[in-house]
Every structure is written in C-alpha cells, then in structure tokens.
C-alpha cells in the first residue's frame, strides 16, 4: 500500500477514512464571466404583484449593480458578489420596508446552494422561484448560486413586498443589539456558578487529510478563522509519515492554521514506524515495533518535530501511536500497555520541544494508560492523554478519567467520525436544511461534544475537517469545495466561542430548562454558555443568572434553518433573557 493511498473503512460503524484529494479553488473572477447586467422591476407594495422586467447586458470587467426592484413601500437592489468557476454570490439590499418579502427567479440548471440573512423557500416547476423573507437580520441578504453548466444566466428580482412579520432564524453572525431593562429579577432557569471550576479548555478541531492533499490557504482560513462564515477551530491534527520525504506535504496547511486563529495547537500522530523496524516488516496490518528500534523511533519523532520547526511550524503535541489497540489493513502498529509504558519511560525524554500524548486508543481505553500514569518516570515524560470515541460510550469510557485528573494530565478526544444519515454519494450532505443530516449532527455529534465537556476532557477533535459529511465540503456528494457545511456551523458553536484557556464552570438548571444540555465557561472577562436543545419544545424567555452585572449579551444559534445566526437577548442587571428554539444549539456570551 502506497503512502498516498486512501485506507479502507475502519471497521467501526459508519466510519470512513477515504483521503480527500480535491484541491480548494480560491481564484476570484469577475461576475458573470465578464458580463455585467442591470435590472429594474416594479411591483405594488404589500401585494407582491410582479411587473415587467427589463434586463440589459454589456461586456465589462466591473462588478456593477445587477437589479433594482422598486415599489411604493419596498425597493430591492441586487448586486453581484464574488465569483468562482463553479458558483457566484449575489447580495440584495432592501429599502423602504422594515420587514419584507423578495421573490427572485433563477434559470435552470442554476441552483441556489446557500442563503444568508434571510429565510428562503422555493417554488416553480423546477424549484427555480426563490422567495426570501426578512428574519430580523436587517435589510440585506445574500445567496450563492451554483452554475451547474450555465455560466450566462443571472438571477432576476420578480417582486419586493412590504410585510408585517419576521422569522427568528438567520444564517449570519451579525450581532443584534441586546435590550436592557430594569425590571425586578426573575426566577433563573440557568444559573452560572463560577465558584465551581472544572477543566481548562485546550480547543476544538479536526484533522487535515492524513494520506491525501493539504487544505488550501482559503480552506484553512474558513476552518480556523473567527470572522463571519468562519468556524473558529483551534486544534489541527496531522499525521507523521514513516517516510520523512513526505513530511513536507502538510507544511503549508499547518502554517496557515497557526496564522489563521489565536493560540492554535497542532497535534501530530504517527500511524506506523518504518516497515523495517517492525515485527511484520510492513507499514500495514499492525505489527509491533521491535525493541531494538525503540531508540530509532524516538529519534524519528524528534526529527519530525525539528523538521517542522525549521519550516516555521510548532508542533505542540506528539502522539506515540494512533490506535495502538487496532490493527487494520492500512498503516498501523500494535502496542500493549506495558510496551507503551516502557517506551515512554525510557525514550520519552529524547523527544524535545513538544509534549507527548498517549495512547489514542480506539475507544478511550484507560487500561492502556493506567500503568504509565502509575509509573512516575513515564508519567513525567508525557503531557496529555488521548483517545477516540469509536465504541467508547458503549464501553462506558465516555466519562471523566480519574487517574488523569489526579495527575493533572489533560484528556483530549482526538478522533471520531460518524456519518450514517445518508449514503456516501447522497446530495443530502450538501443540503443545509436536510432533516436527517441535521438530526444526526444534533443527536450524535453535538451530543458527544457536550458529553465530552461534561467528562472533563479538554479538547474534542473530529476526523477530517474537509469532507462532504464534515465541516467544509470537498466537492463530493454535491458539496462545494471549501464551503462551510451545516455540521461545521454547529461545531462552531463550541469552537468559535469557547476559546483555548477558558475554564468550564458549573451551571444549574430549573425544571423549565431541564431538557437542555448546557455547559458554561469563563475566560477573558466573559462567560459563555453552550446550550443544546435536542427536544422538540422551544423554551421562551429562558432567564440566565450571571454572577456579575452584564453589560453586553450575544446569542448565536444554529438550527436546521439557521447558521450561527444572531438572536436578540434581553439584559436586566445580572440576568439575561433568551429564547431557545427547539432542535437547536446556541451559544450565549455574557460580558461584564
């Protein structure tokens, strides 16, 4: 098996490890492939009547206003945005109405893939008529259109209508102002107790392709940046190839990750030692490291750290082995608990300028690390305990690790991949509002992040960050390469707002809020609550009791129909009131 070949399935339910080979495209072209266009449409305010449409096309390289739809109470102006070889953005600005409905006609086979700052629905024989309603996010909305082979057609505004109601969700991160009142304090539904402290958070992240191509600079920025439509991750996991000539493959992506966010950490994990050092003389199918090569293996890991440092990449954590208790037919190597202890005890100090992690077992099996933690020399040579979630919950291992806590060794969950909601080729993964994908994201992925935090673990690292079922698309299953996916926005409710160095603190709940799964964090003068509502019941006017007066409150929500959308929060001294929609995950940030 070559170093670049993708491995087969892991063997655990719904686990995939196919390498991502699609490269990100970041070139910006002029709108419409050099065609600027204008459009004017009139409609009667309040009744949504479409009038005549006039479109003029001229050859130019400038990005000009594309459409203006005017009525007595509502004006809609469409402006072209960024363009890629496979898709383009459009922005619509509304004037003359506080709440509105805009109707836009698309031309098949072009299709809208993403809408932000508005609530969209589709009609027409081919779903080519898009109706966008205001949802409290202001008077500007935008959308991304896939060419699907038609690079000349442009969207047309059919009508703009003043309306009287708004939706409560929106795929945007623009903050709505909090309202401040001076009414008497209400009974609290969520009470933050900063006097009770738990683990310090190291971060949330995902893996770069272990066997395939690296992320592009733009993709890395989307994953690790903290701006609008960026996901705010703070840990990247990479592999240590047994072939040093392959180490250069990920240098660019790792440097970009460190530069894209604040306090980004890099975890480097080997899947195997060089074949000649193993008992089976092969990179694959397990096999053990021969004891006479323990010293060489330590030098191999140390050389990797030194190599990356010479290229401007700091490796914060080096693992001894990926899944030492699993021997599949791809890169792998077996270790027993005693072998791990002996290697770390005798060789661990030779690996410099980083911290060591053990054991990244398949299901957080602490029997592999207990002997090491009980040996003072071995224990002092490591900084972290790591493990994976495959079967961990069923085995009773998704819980606090007492021995690691006793010796102050942070526990990281360093890999999980679960995607049973649809087949590997289903375009359900590319549909932002797909119910099955959202249910799996909320009930399986986000639930395990919550439980990992409650287990006092300091980090949660998903499998590939760029994959059709993950955080940004890879071009497969209908996804757009590099574009954020629904699962990415949901994960960002932790990653983007709960930052490295924050400390988890206690939070209590009233009976009204008993269905919520909530963790609270404190750091940088702020309190952050991540609220997971997997029930079918919304909770209105949930009162959060802070331990100090709140000067500013931010509330961001991801649901089946919203992506990191800003919600209104009311402030009353030390209390903040928020609405928690059903089947959603939200993050509330309280500033003193």
Short mmCIF file of C-alpha atoms in Angstrom, two decimals, residues 257-520:
data_model
loop_
_atom_site.label_atom_id
_atom_site.label_comp_id
_atom_site.label_asym_id
_atom_site.label_seq_id
_atom_site.Cartn_x
_atom_site.Cartn_y
_atom_site.Cartn_z
CA UNK A 257 -3.67 27.10 10.53
CA UNK A 258 -1.30 28.62 13.07
CA UNK A 259 -1.65 32.01 11.37
CA UNK A 260 -5.43 31.84 10.92
CA UNK A 261 -6.55 31.81 14.54
CA UNK A 262 -5.40 32.59 18.06
CA UNK A 263 -3.44 30.05 20.11
CA UNK A 264 -3.88 27.28 17.52
CA UNK A 265 -2.32 23.98 18.59
CA UNK A 266 -1.01 21.19 16.35
CA UNK A 267 -1.22 17.52 17.29
CA UNK A 268 0.97 15.20 15.19
CA UNK A 269 0.18 11.48 15.24
CA UNK A 270 2.10 8.54 13.70
CA UNK A 271 0.17 5.60 12.28
CA UNK A 272 3.25 3.40 11.97
CA UNK A 273 7.03 3.26 12.23
CA UNK A 274 9.09 2.48 9.11
CA UNK A 275 8.38 -1.08 7.96
CA UNK A 276 11.95 -2.31 8.57
CA UNK A 277 11.63 -1.56 12.29
CA UNK A 278 8.52 -3.70 12.77
CA UNK A 279 7.98 -7.36 13.51
CA UNK A 280 5.87 -7.85 10.37
CA UNK A 281 8.23 -5.83 8.14
CA UNK A 282 5.25 -3.88 6.80
CA UNK A 283 3.62 -0.49 7.25
CA UNK A 284 0.16 -2.09 7.35
CA UNK A 285 -1.68 -4.82 9.26
CA UNK A 286 -0.40 -3.87 12.70
CA UNK A 287 2.83 -5.47 13.75
CA UNK A 288 4.94 -4.31 16.68
CA UNK A 289 7.93 -2.03 16.95
CA UNK A 290 10.99 -4.17 17.62
CA UNK A 291 12.56 -3.26 20.97
CA UNK A 292 15.98 -2.76 19.33
CA UNK A 293 14.43 0.11 17.34
CA UNK A 294 12.88 1.96 20.30
CA UNK A 295 15.72 4.47 20.25
CA UNK A 296 15.42 4.94 16.49
CA UNK A 297 11.68 5.54 16.78
CA UNK A 298 12.20 8.19 19.45
CA UNK A 299 14.73 9.90 17.18
CA UNK A 300 12.29 9.61 14.26
CA UNK A 301 9.60 11.51 16.21
CA UNK A 302 12.14 14.04 17.42
CA UNK A 303 13.40 14.57 13.86
CA UNK A 304 9.83 15.30 12.74
CA UNK A 305 9.40 17.99 15.38
CA UNK A 306 12.78 19.51 14.43
CA UNK A 307 11.94 19.40 10.73
CA UNK A 308 8.64 21.22 11.24
CA UNK A 309 10.26 23.80 13.49
CA UNK A 310 12.83 24.53 10.77
CA UNK A 311 9.91 25.22 8.40
CA UNK A 312 8.21 27.59 10.83
CA UNK A 313 5.68 25.13 12.26
CA UNK A 314 5.46 24.50 16.01
CA UNK A 315 4.29 21.01 16.92
CA UNK A 316 2.61 21.37 20.30
CA UNK A 317 1.82 17.70 20.93
CA UNK A 318 3.26 14.47 19.51
CA UNK A 319 1.40 11.22 19.99
CA UNK A 320 3.27 7.94 20.33
CA UNK A 321 0.77 5.99 18.24
CA UNK A 322 -2.63 6.18 16.59
CA UNK A 323 -4.91 3.44 17.96
CA UNK A 324 -2.33 1.01 19.36
CA UNK A 325 -5.19 -1.41 20.06
CA UNK A 326 -6.35 -1.64 16.42
CA UNK A 327 -4.54 -3.37 13.56
CA UNK A 328 -6.35 -2.74 10.24
CA UNK A 329 -5.09 -3.38 6.71
CA UNK A 330 -3.65 0.12 6.37
CA UNK A 331 -0.87 1.96 8.26
CA UNK A 332 -0.93 0.67 11.82
CA UNK A 333 1.24 -0.56 14.70
CA UNK A 334 0.32 -2.51 17.85
CA UNK A 335 1.35 -1.67 21.41
CA UNK A 336 0.48 -3.22 24.74
CA UNK A 337 0.10 -1.12 27.88
CA UNK A 338 3.46 -2.39 29.16
CA UNK A 339 5.21 -1.59 25.89
CA UNK A 340 3.82 1.94 25.88
CA UNK A 341 4.92 2.46 29.48
CA UNK A 342 8.43 1.15 28.82
CA UNK A 343 8.90 3.21 25.66
CA UNK A 344 7.73 6.44 27.27
CA UNK A 345 9.72 5.77 30.44
CA UNK A 346 12.99 5.01 28.64
CA UNK A 347 12.73 7.06 25.43
CA UNK A 348 10.20 9.83 26.05
CA UNK A 349 12.69 12.43 27.26
CA UNK A 350 14.53 12.23 23.92
CA UNK A 351 11.61 13.86 22.08
CA UNK A 352 12.23 17.59 22.53
CA UNK A 353 10.38 20.88 22.02
CA UNK A 354 6.95 19.34 22.29
CA UNK A 355 4.76 17.37 24.70
CA UNK A 356 3.93 13.68 24.39
CA UNK A 357 0.49 12.11 24.24
CA UNK A 358 -0.63 8.53 24.88
CA UNK A 359 -2.42 6.39 23.90
CA UNK A 360 -5.08 7.49 21.37
CA UNK A 361 -6.80 4.16 21.86
CA UNK A 362 -9.76 3.11 19.77
CA UNK A 363 -12.38 3.68 22.48
CA UNK A 364 -10.70 5.74 25.24
CA UNK A 365 -9.49 2.53 26.89
CA UNK A 366 -7.78 3.66 30.10
CA UNK A 367 -6.26 0.22 30.68
CA UNK A 368 -3.63 1.20 28.11
CA UNK A 369 -2.60 4.27 30.08
CA UNK A 370 -3.16 3.31 33.73
CA UNK A 371 0.24 1.54 34.06
CA UNK A 372 2.03 4.50 32.51
CA UNK A 373 0.34 7.02 34.81
CA UNK A 374 1.28 4.92 37.83
CA UNK A 375 4.96 4.95 36.84
CA UNK A 376 6.47 8.27 37.99
CA UNK A 377 9.20 8.41 35.33
CA UNK A 378 6.89 7.56 32.46
CA UNK A 379 4.21 9.89 33.79
CA UNK A 380 6.60 12.83 33.96
CA UNK A 381 7.53 12.33 30.29
CA UNK A 382 4.00 12.93 28.98
CA UNK A 383 1.74 15.96 28.86
CA UNK A 384 -1.57 14.57 27.57
CA UNK A 385 -3.85 11.55 27.50
CA UNK A 386 -5.66 11.00 24.19
CA UNK A 387 -8.30 8.64 22.91
CA UNK A 388 -11.01 8.07 20.30
CA UNK A 389 -14.78 7.75 20.60
CA UNK A 390 -15.33 4.62 18.50
CA UNK A 391 -17.34 2.40 20.84
CA UNK A 392 -16.27 4.45 23.87
CA UNK A 393 -19.77 5.28 25.04
CA UNK A 394 -20.97 1.69 24.76
CA UNK A 395 -17.87 0.55 26.67
CA UNK A 396 -18.56 3.04 29.46
CA UNK A 397 -15.48 5.13 28.67
CA UNK A 398 -17.17 8.43 27.84
CA UNK A 399 -16.59 9.72 31.35
CA UNK A 400 -14.03 11.51 33.47
CA UNK A 401 -10.67 9.74 33.73
CA UNK A 402 -9.90 9.87 37.43
CA UNK A 403 -6.23 8.90 37.24
CA UNK A 404 -5.51 11.51 34.56
CA UNK A 405 -7.29 14.16 36.64
CA UNK A 406 -5.33 13.08 39.72
CA UNK A 407 -2.00 13.64 37.95
CA UNK A 408 -3.24 16.75 36.09
CA UNK A 409 -2.88 15.29 32.62
CA UNK A 410 -5.47 16.87 30.27
CA UNK A 411 -7.57 14.39 28.30
CA UNK A 412 -8.18 15.03 24.59
CA UNK A 413 -10.73 13.26 22.41
CA UNK A 414 -8.63 13.15 19.24
CA UNK A 415 -10.80 11.39 16.66
CA UNK A 416 -14.36 10.47 15.81
CA UNK A 417 -16.19 10.07 12.53
CA UNK A 418 -19.88 9.27 12.37
CA UNK A 419 -22.00 9.72 9.26
CA UNK A 420 -24.89 7.31 8.86
CA UNK A 421 -27.52 9.90 7.96
CA UNK A 422 -27.14 9.32 4.22
CA UNK A 423 -25.08 7.33 1.74
CA UNK A 424 -21.61 8.43 0.69
CA UNK A 425 -22.94 9.75 -2.62
CA UNK A 426 -26.17 11.31 -1.39
CA UNK A 427 -26.60 15.04 -2.00
CA UNK A 428 -28.34 15.20 1.37
CA UNK A 429 -24.94 16.20 2.77
CA UNK A 430 -24.96 19.35 0.64
CA UNK A 431 -28.49 20.43 1.61
CA UNK A 432 -28.34 22.93 4.51
CA UNK A 433 -31.84 22.06 5.71
CA UNK A 434 -31.75 18.28 5.29
CA UNK A 435 -33.59 16.82 8.26
CA UNK A 436 -31.70 13.52 8.54
CA UNK A 437 -28.31 15.22 8.41
CA UNK A 438 -29.37 17.80 10.99
CA UNK A 439 -30.78 15.14 13.33
CA UNK A 440 -27.53 13.19 13.23
CA UNK A 441 -25.49 16.36 13.73
CA UNK A 442 -27.51 17.36 16.78
CA UNK A 443 -28.25 13.98 18.37
CA UNK A 444 -24.94 12.24 17.74
CA UNK A 445 -22.12 14.66 17.01
CA UNK A 446 -23.08 17.66 19.15
CA UNK A 447 -24.32 15.42 21.94
CA UNK A 448 -20.93 13.73 22.19
CA UNK A 449 -19.17 17.10 22.25
CA UNK A 450 -21.38 18.07 25.19
CA UNK A 451 -20.75 14.79 26.99
CA UNK A 452 -17.00 15.10 26.39
CA UNK A 453 -17.02 18.50 28.06
CA UNK A 454 -19.02 17.12 30.99
CA UNK A 455 -16.41 14.33 31.24
CA UNK A 456 -13.74 16.98 32.00
CA UNK A 457 -11.98 16.44 28.67
CA UNK A 458 -10.07 19.46 27.44
CA UNK A 459 -10.34 19.02 23.67
CA UNK A 460 -12.57 17.50 21.02
CA UNK A 461 -11.06 16.76 17.59
CA UNK A 462 -13.22 15.46 14.74
CA UNK A 463 -11.87 13.39 11.84
CA UNK A 464 -11.24 15.20 8.53
CA UNK A 465 -12.28 18.85 8.63
CA UNK A 466 -12.71 18.87 4.85
CA UNK A 467 -15.13 16.13 3.84
CA UNK A 468 -18.65 16.07 2.45
CA UNK A 469 -20.04 14.94 5.84
CA UNK A 470 -17.80 17.20 7.94
CA UNK A 471 -17.18 20.91 8.35
CA UNK A 472 -16.33 22.17 4.84
CA UNK A 473 -17.15 20.50 1.56
CA UNK A 474 -14.71 18.51 -0.56
CA UNK A 475 -16.69 18.53 -3.82
CA UNK A 476 -18.22 15.10 -3.25
CA UNK A 477 -21.91 14.29 -2.63
CA UNK A 478 -22.94 17.64 -4.09
CA UNK A 479 -20.88 19.74 -1.69
CA UNK A 480 -18.92 22.80 -2.77
CA UNK A 481 -15.19 22.50 -2.16
CA UNK A 482 -14.19 24.70 0.76
CA UNK A 483 -17.70 25.95 1.59
CA UNK A 484 -18.90 25.63 5.23
CA UNK A 485 -21.40 22.83 5.85
CA UNK A 486 -24.20 22.62 8.40
CA UNK A 487 -22.14 20.34 10.65
CA UNK A 488 -19.33 22.90 10.60
CA UNK A 489 -21.62 25.69 11.75
CA UNK A 490 -22.98 23.50 14.55
CA UNK A 491 -19.48 22.57 15.72
CA UNK A 492 -18.50 26.24 15.64
CA UNK A 493 -20.98 26.89 18.44
CA UNK A 494 -18.26 25.39 20.65
CA UNK A 495 -15.11 26.02 18.62
CA UNK A 496 -15.60 29.67 17.73
CA UNK A 497 -16.75 30.95 21.10
CA UNK A 498 -15.21 28.65 23.73
CA UNK A 499 -11.56 29.55 23.31
CA UNK A 500 -8.30 27.94 24.46
CA UNK A 501 -7.67 28.90 28.06
CA UNK A 502 -11.34 29.19 29.01
CA UNK A 503 -12.33 27.17 32.03
CA UNK A 504 -15.53 25.20 32.38
CA UNK A 505 -17.63 26.22 35.37
CA UNK A 506 -20.79 24.89 36.96
CA UNK A 507 -24.30 25.73 35.81
CA UNK A 508 -27.58 24.67 37.40
CA UNK A 509 -30.97 24.40 35.70
CA UNK A 510 -34.59 24.97 36.67
CA UNK A 511 -37.33 22.47 35.86
CA UNK A 512 -38.32 24.70 32.93
CA UNK A 513 -34.84 24.23 31.46
CA UNK A 514 -34.38 20.60 32.46
CA UNK A 515 -34.48 19.33 28.87
CA UNK A 516 -31.49 21.47 27.91
CA UNK A 517 -27.91 20.14 27.86
CA UNK A 518 -25.77 23.07 28.98
CA UNK A 519 -22.12 23.70 29.74
CA UNK A 520 -20.69 27.05 30.88
#
